Amino acid sequence: MDLVPLTGEPLALDLVNTRPATGDLLATPDDLRAWLGLQADRLPEARELATELTPADLAAVHAVREHTAQAVDHARRGTPPSATALESLNQAQRAAPAISELAWNGTSVTAVRRRAGGGGARLAAWLAEAAAELLADPAVSKIRQCEADDCVMLFLPAHPRRRWCSAARCGNRVRVARHYQRHRPA
């Protein structure tokens, strides 16, 4: 399987999907930097945070990913997530509180949401907040796991007939395998 991170799902699912069946796409701070580059349009401080990542910051992101995965797994099935997972996501957000920072741009007042704290705490807080938004959204019950046999990726289908995390990745492999099974010599 291709080990390029899938992007385009809600940010919390993109984070959970960095742990495919074949390994960890966020194994090092450099991997996390690369993933942040892919998410830069959705994470307000991604470029700034990427420059100062440490192994401890990576561990904080791994913790948020694990608790998000646990909570999403329960929520999408309609069962209560563990209190530990929810509290851990809450603590990650509390560790770097967000404010709307006001500034004058020459013609009007602007507000940019910023977080206080160290780089890893801010990154974990942004990701925990994305998880909180997803978990509180009624659409969480529509999250599906890819139907390819060897894939554990999750997605939020925009169309009810969607079956794979990626039509180009898993969908194509499944179609090729079916074609082979139908046309192989007896």
Tab-separated table of C-alpha atoms in Angstrom:
chain	number	residue	atom	x	y	z
A	1	MET	CA	0.000	0.000	0.000
A	2	ASP	CA	1.113	3.521	-0.772
A	3	LEU	CA	2.320	5.284	2.383
A	4	VAL	CA	1.341	8.796	1.341
A	5	PRO	CA	-1.071	10.397	3.821
A	6	LEU	CA	-4.629	10.812	2.629
A	7	THR	CA	-5.991	14.299	3.119
A	8	GLY	CA	-9.299	15.981	2.515
A	9	GLU	CA	-11.403	14.384	5.240
A	10	PRO	CA	-12.197	16.375	8.390
A	11	LEU	CA	-8.896	17.237	10.067
A	12	ALA	CA	-9.477	14.807	12.949
A	13	LEU	CA	-10.000	11.922	10.488
A	14	ASP	CA	-6.905	12.932	8.533
A	15	LEU	CA	-5.015	12.674	11.829
A	16	VAL	CA	-6.456	9.237	12.668
A	17	ASN	CA	-5.663	8.093	9.121
A	18	THR	CA	-1.948	8.727	9.673
A	19	ARG	CA	-1.908	5.297	11.269
A	20	PRO	CA	-2.751	2.924	8.396
A	21	ALA	CA	-2.510	-0.858	8.716
A	22	THR	CA	1.027	-0.775	7.300
A	23	GLY	CA	2.690	1.561	9.803
A	24	ASP	CA	2.801	5.036	11.301
A	25	LEU	CA	2.964	8.002	8.941
A	26	LEU	CA	3.908	10.243	11.896
A	27	ALA	CA	6.835	8.211	13.211
A	28	THR	CA	9.263	11.143	13.473
A	29	PRO	CA	9.088	14.916	13.955
A	30	ASP	CA	10.054	15.230	10.254
A	31	ASP	CA	7.042	13.091	9.291
A	32	LEU	CA	4.856	15.364	11.393
A	33	ARG	CA	6.365	18.433	9.693
A	34	ALA	CA	5.547	16.963	6.272
A	35	TRP	CA	1.976	16.173	7.338
A	36	LEU	CA	1.552	19.693	8.709
A	37	GLY	CA	2.670	20.989	5.320
A	38	LEU	CA	-0.210	19.061	3.749
A	39	GLN	CA	-2.624	20.507	6.340
A	40	ALA	CA	-1.307	24.084	6.318
A	41	ASP	CA	-4.509	25.542	4.870
A	42	ARG	CA	-6.542	24.077	7.768
A	43	LEU	CA	-4.207	24.607	10.713
A	44	PRO	CA	-3.742	28.326	11.336
A	45	GLU	CA	-0.251	28.053	12.815
A	46	ALA	CA	0.995	24.998	10.878
A	47	ARG	CA	4.020	26.657	9.255
A	48	GLU	CA	5.111	28.282	12.499
A	49	LEU	CA	4.569	25.112	14.539
A	50	ALA	CA	6.402	22.904	12.061
A	51	THR	CA	9.689	24.699	12.647
A	52	GLU	CA	9.879	23.908	16.363
A	53	LEU	CA	8.696	20.293	16.678
A	54	THR	CA	10.407	17.951	19.118
A	55	PRO	CA	9.952	14.261	19.975
A	56	ALA	CA	7.850	15.369	22.983
A	57	ASP	CA	5.586	17.339	20.633
A	58	LEU	CA	5.227	14.253	18.453
A	59	ALA	CA	4.236	12.240	21.546
A	60	ALA	CA	1.535	14.825	22.350
A	61	VAL	CA	0.162	14.524	18.811
A	62	HIS	CA	0.251	10.710	19.063
A	63	ALA	CA	-1.768	10.919	22.301
A	64	VAL	CA	-4.376	13.160	20.665
A	65	ARG	CA	-4.499	10.796	17.666
A	66	GLU	CA	-5.021	7.745	19.878
A	67	HIS	CA	-7.764	9.360	21.960
A	68	THR	CA	-9.424	10.734	18.828
A	69	ALA	CA	-9.373	7.296	17.183
A	70	GLN	CA	-10.919	5.689	20.273
A	71	ALA	CA	-13.610	8.346	20.630
A	72	VAL	CA	-14.478	8.375	16.914
A	73	ASP	CA	-14.701	4.582	16.837
A	74	HIS	CA	-17.278	4.630	19.618
A	75	ALA	CA	-19.171	7.715	18.447
A	76	ARG	CA	-19.593	6.461	14.881
A	77	ARG	CA	-21.103	3.237	16.247
A	78	GLY	CA	-23.429	5.139	18.581
A	79	THR	CA	-21.732	3.987	21.779
A	80	PRO	CA	-20.310	6.352	24.398
A	81	PRO	CA	-16.612	7.144	24.050
A	82	SER	CA	-14.514	6.476	27.125
A	83	ALA	CA	-14.387	9.242	29.693
A	84	THR	CA	-10.579	8.976	29.542
A	85	ALA	CA	-10.484	9.708	25.804
A	86	LEU	CA	-12.826	12.685	26.113
A	87	GLU	CA	-11.022	14.114	29.138
A	88	SER	CA	-7.640	13.721	27.415
A	89	LEU	CA	-8.919	15.671	24.411
A	90	ASN	CA	-10.296	18.341	26.762
A	91	GLN	CA	-6.963	18.551	28.610
A	92	ALA	CA	-5.084	18.947	25.326
A	93	GLN	CA	-7.293	21.923	24.475
A	94	ARG	CA	-6.907	23.458	27.950
A	95	ALA	CA	-3.107	23.210	27.718
A	96	ALA	CA	-3.085	25.904	25.014
A	97	PRO	CA	-6.143	28.149	25.361
A	98	ALA	CA	-7.362	29.926	22.231
A	99	ILE	CA	-8.108	33.629	21.935
A	100	SER	CA	-9.273	35.806	19.078
A	101	GLU	CA	-6.344	38.157	18.618
A	102	LEU	CA	-7.474	41.578	17.417
A	103	ALA	CA	-5.502	43.805	15.064
A	104	TRP	CA	-6.044	46.786	12.804
A	105	ASN	CA	-5.282	46.077	9.137
A	106	GLY	CA	-5.448	49.712	8.031
A	107	THR	CA	-9.142	49.735	7.214
A	108	SER	CA	-10.850	47.483	9.758
A	109	VAL	CA	-10.403	45.360	12.842
A	110	THR	CA	-9.466	41.743	12.170
A	111	ALA	CA	-9.656	38.780	14.510
A	112	VAL	CA	-7.297	35.828	14.164
A	113	ARG	CA	-7.657	32.828	16.418
A	114	ARG	CA	-4.382	32.068	18.196
A	115	ARG	CA	-3.344	29.700	20.958
A	116	ALA	CA	-1.027	30.352	23.880
A	117	GLY	CA	1.680	27.921	24.974
A	118	GLY	CA	4.524	25.926	23.492
A	119	GLY	CA	4.491	24.579	19.953
A	120	GLY	CA	3.571	21.000	20.807
A	121	ALA	CA	0.825	22.044	23.209
A	122	ARG	CA	-0.624	24.431	20.619
A	123	LEU	CA	-0.550	21.770	17.899
A	124	ALA	CA	-2.131	19.153	20.169
A	125	ALA	CA	-4.800	21.700	21.168
A	126	TRP	CA	-5.657	22.530	17.538
A	127	LEU	CA	-5.954	18.822	16.732
A	128	ALA	CA	-7.984	18.092	19.879
A	129	GLU	CA	-10.303	20.958	18.976
A	130	ALA	CA	-10.773	19.456	15.495
A	131	ALA	CA	-11.603	16.143	17.178
A	132	ALA	CA	-14.111	17.863	19.472
A	133	GLU	CA	-15.820	19.505	16.504
A	134	LEU	CA	-16.062	16.181	14.658
A	135	LEU	CA	-17.288	14.252	17.710
A	136	ALA	CA	-19.992	16.858	18.420
A	137	ASP	CA	-21.177	16.843	14.786
A	138	PRO	CA	-24.170	14.562	14.121
A	139	ALA	CA	-22.350	13.446	10.953
A	140	VAL	CA	-19.935	11.437	13.133
A	141	SER	CA	-22.404	8.543	12.892
A	142	LYS	CA	-21.891	8.481	9.117
A	143	ILE	CA	-18.133	7.879	9.311
A	144	ARG	CA	-17.199	4.639	7.575
A	145	GLN	CA	-14.173	2.418	7.364
A	146	CYS	CA	-12.790	1.667	3.913
A	147	GLU	CA	-14.193	-1.592	2.518
A	148	ALA	CA	-10.855	-2.748	1.101
A	149	ASP	CA	-9.776	-5.876	3.011
A	150	ASP	CA	-6.397	-4.538	4.108
A	151	CYS	CA	-7.353	-0.906	4.785
A	152	VAL	CA	-8.286	0.690	8.113
A	153	MET	CA	-8.769	4.250	6.849
A	154	LEU	CA	-11.868	6.185	7.888
A	155	PHE	CA	-13.847	8.623	5.783
A	156	LEU	CA	-16.968	10.740	5.929
A	157	PRO	CA	-18.797	9.948	2.694
A	158	ALA	CA	-20.162	12.882	0.720
A	159	HIS	CA	-22.107	10.349	-1.339
A	160	PRO	CA	-23.945	7.402	0.257
A	161	ARG	CA	-22.492	4.924	-2.246
A	162	ARG	CA	-18.862	5.715	-1.430
A	163	ARG	CA	-17.114	2.541	-0.265
A	164	TRP	CA	-13.392	3.266	-0.208
A	165	CYS	CA	-11.105	5.792	1.453
A	166	SER	CA	-9.820	6.690	-1.992
A	167	ALA	CA	-11.107	5.585	-5.372
A	168	ALA	CA	-7.578	5.890	-6.761
A	169	ARG	CA	-5.958	3.929	-3.939
A	170	CYS	CA	-8.212	1.218	-2.549
A	171	GLY	CA	-11.071	1.422	-5.025
A	172	ASN	CA	-8.782	0.721	-7.949
A	173	ARG	CA	-7.049	-2.176	-6.154
A	174	VAL	CA	-10.399	-3.796	-5.324
A	175	ARG	CA	-11.676	-3.387	-8.893
A	176	VAL	CA	-8.466	-4.831	-10.351
A	177	ALA	CA	-8.630	-7.800	-7.955
A	178	ARG	CA	-12.268	-8.480	-8.901
A	179	HIS	CA	-11.423	-8.279	-12.585
A	180	TYR	CA	-8.563	-10.714	-12.069
A	181	GLN	CA	-10.837	-13.148	-10.207
A	182	ARG	CA	-13.421	-13.048	-13.015
A	183	HIS	CA	-10.899	-13.474	-15.819
A	184	ARG	CA	-8.206	-15.716	-14.390
A	185	PRO	CA	-7.558	-19.043	-16.084
A	186	ALA	CA	-9.301	-22.017	-14.452
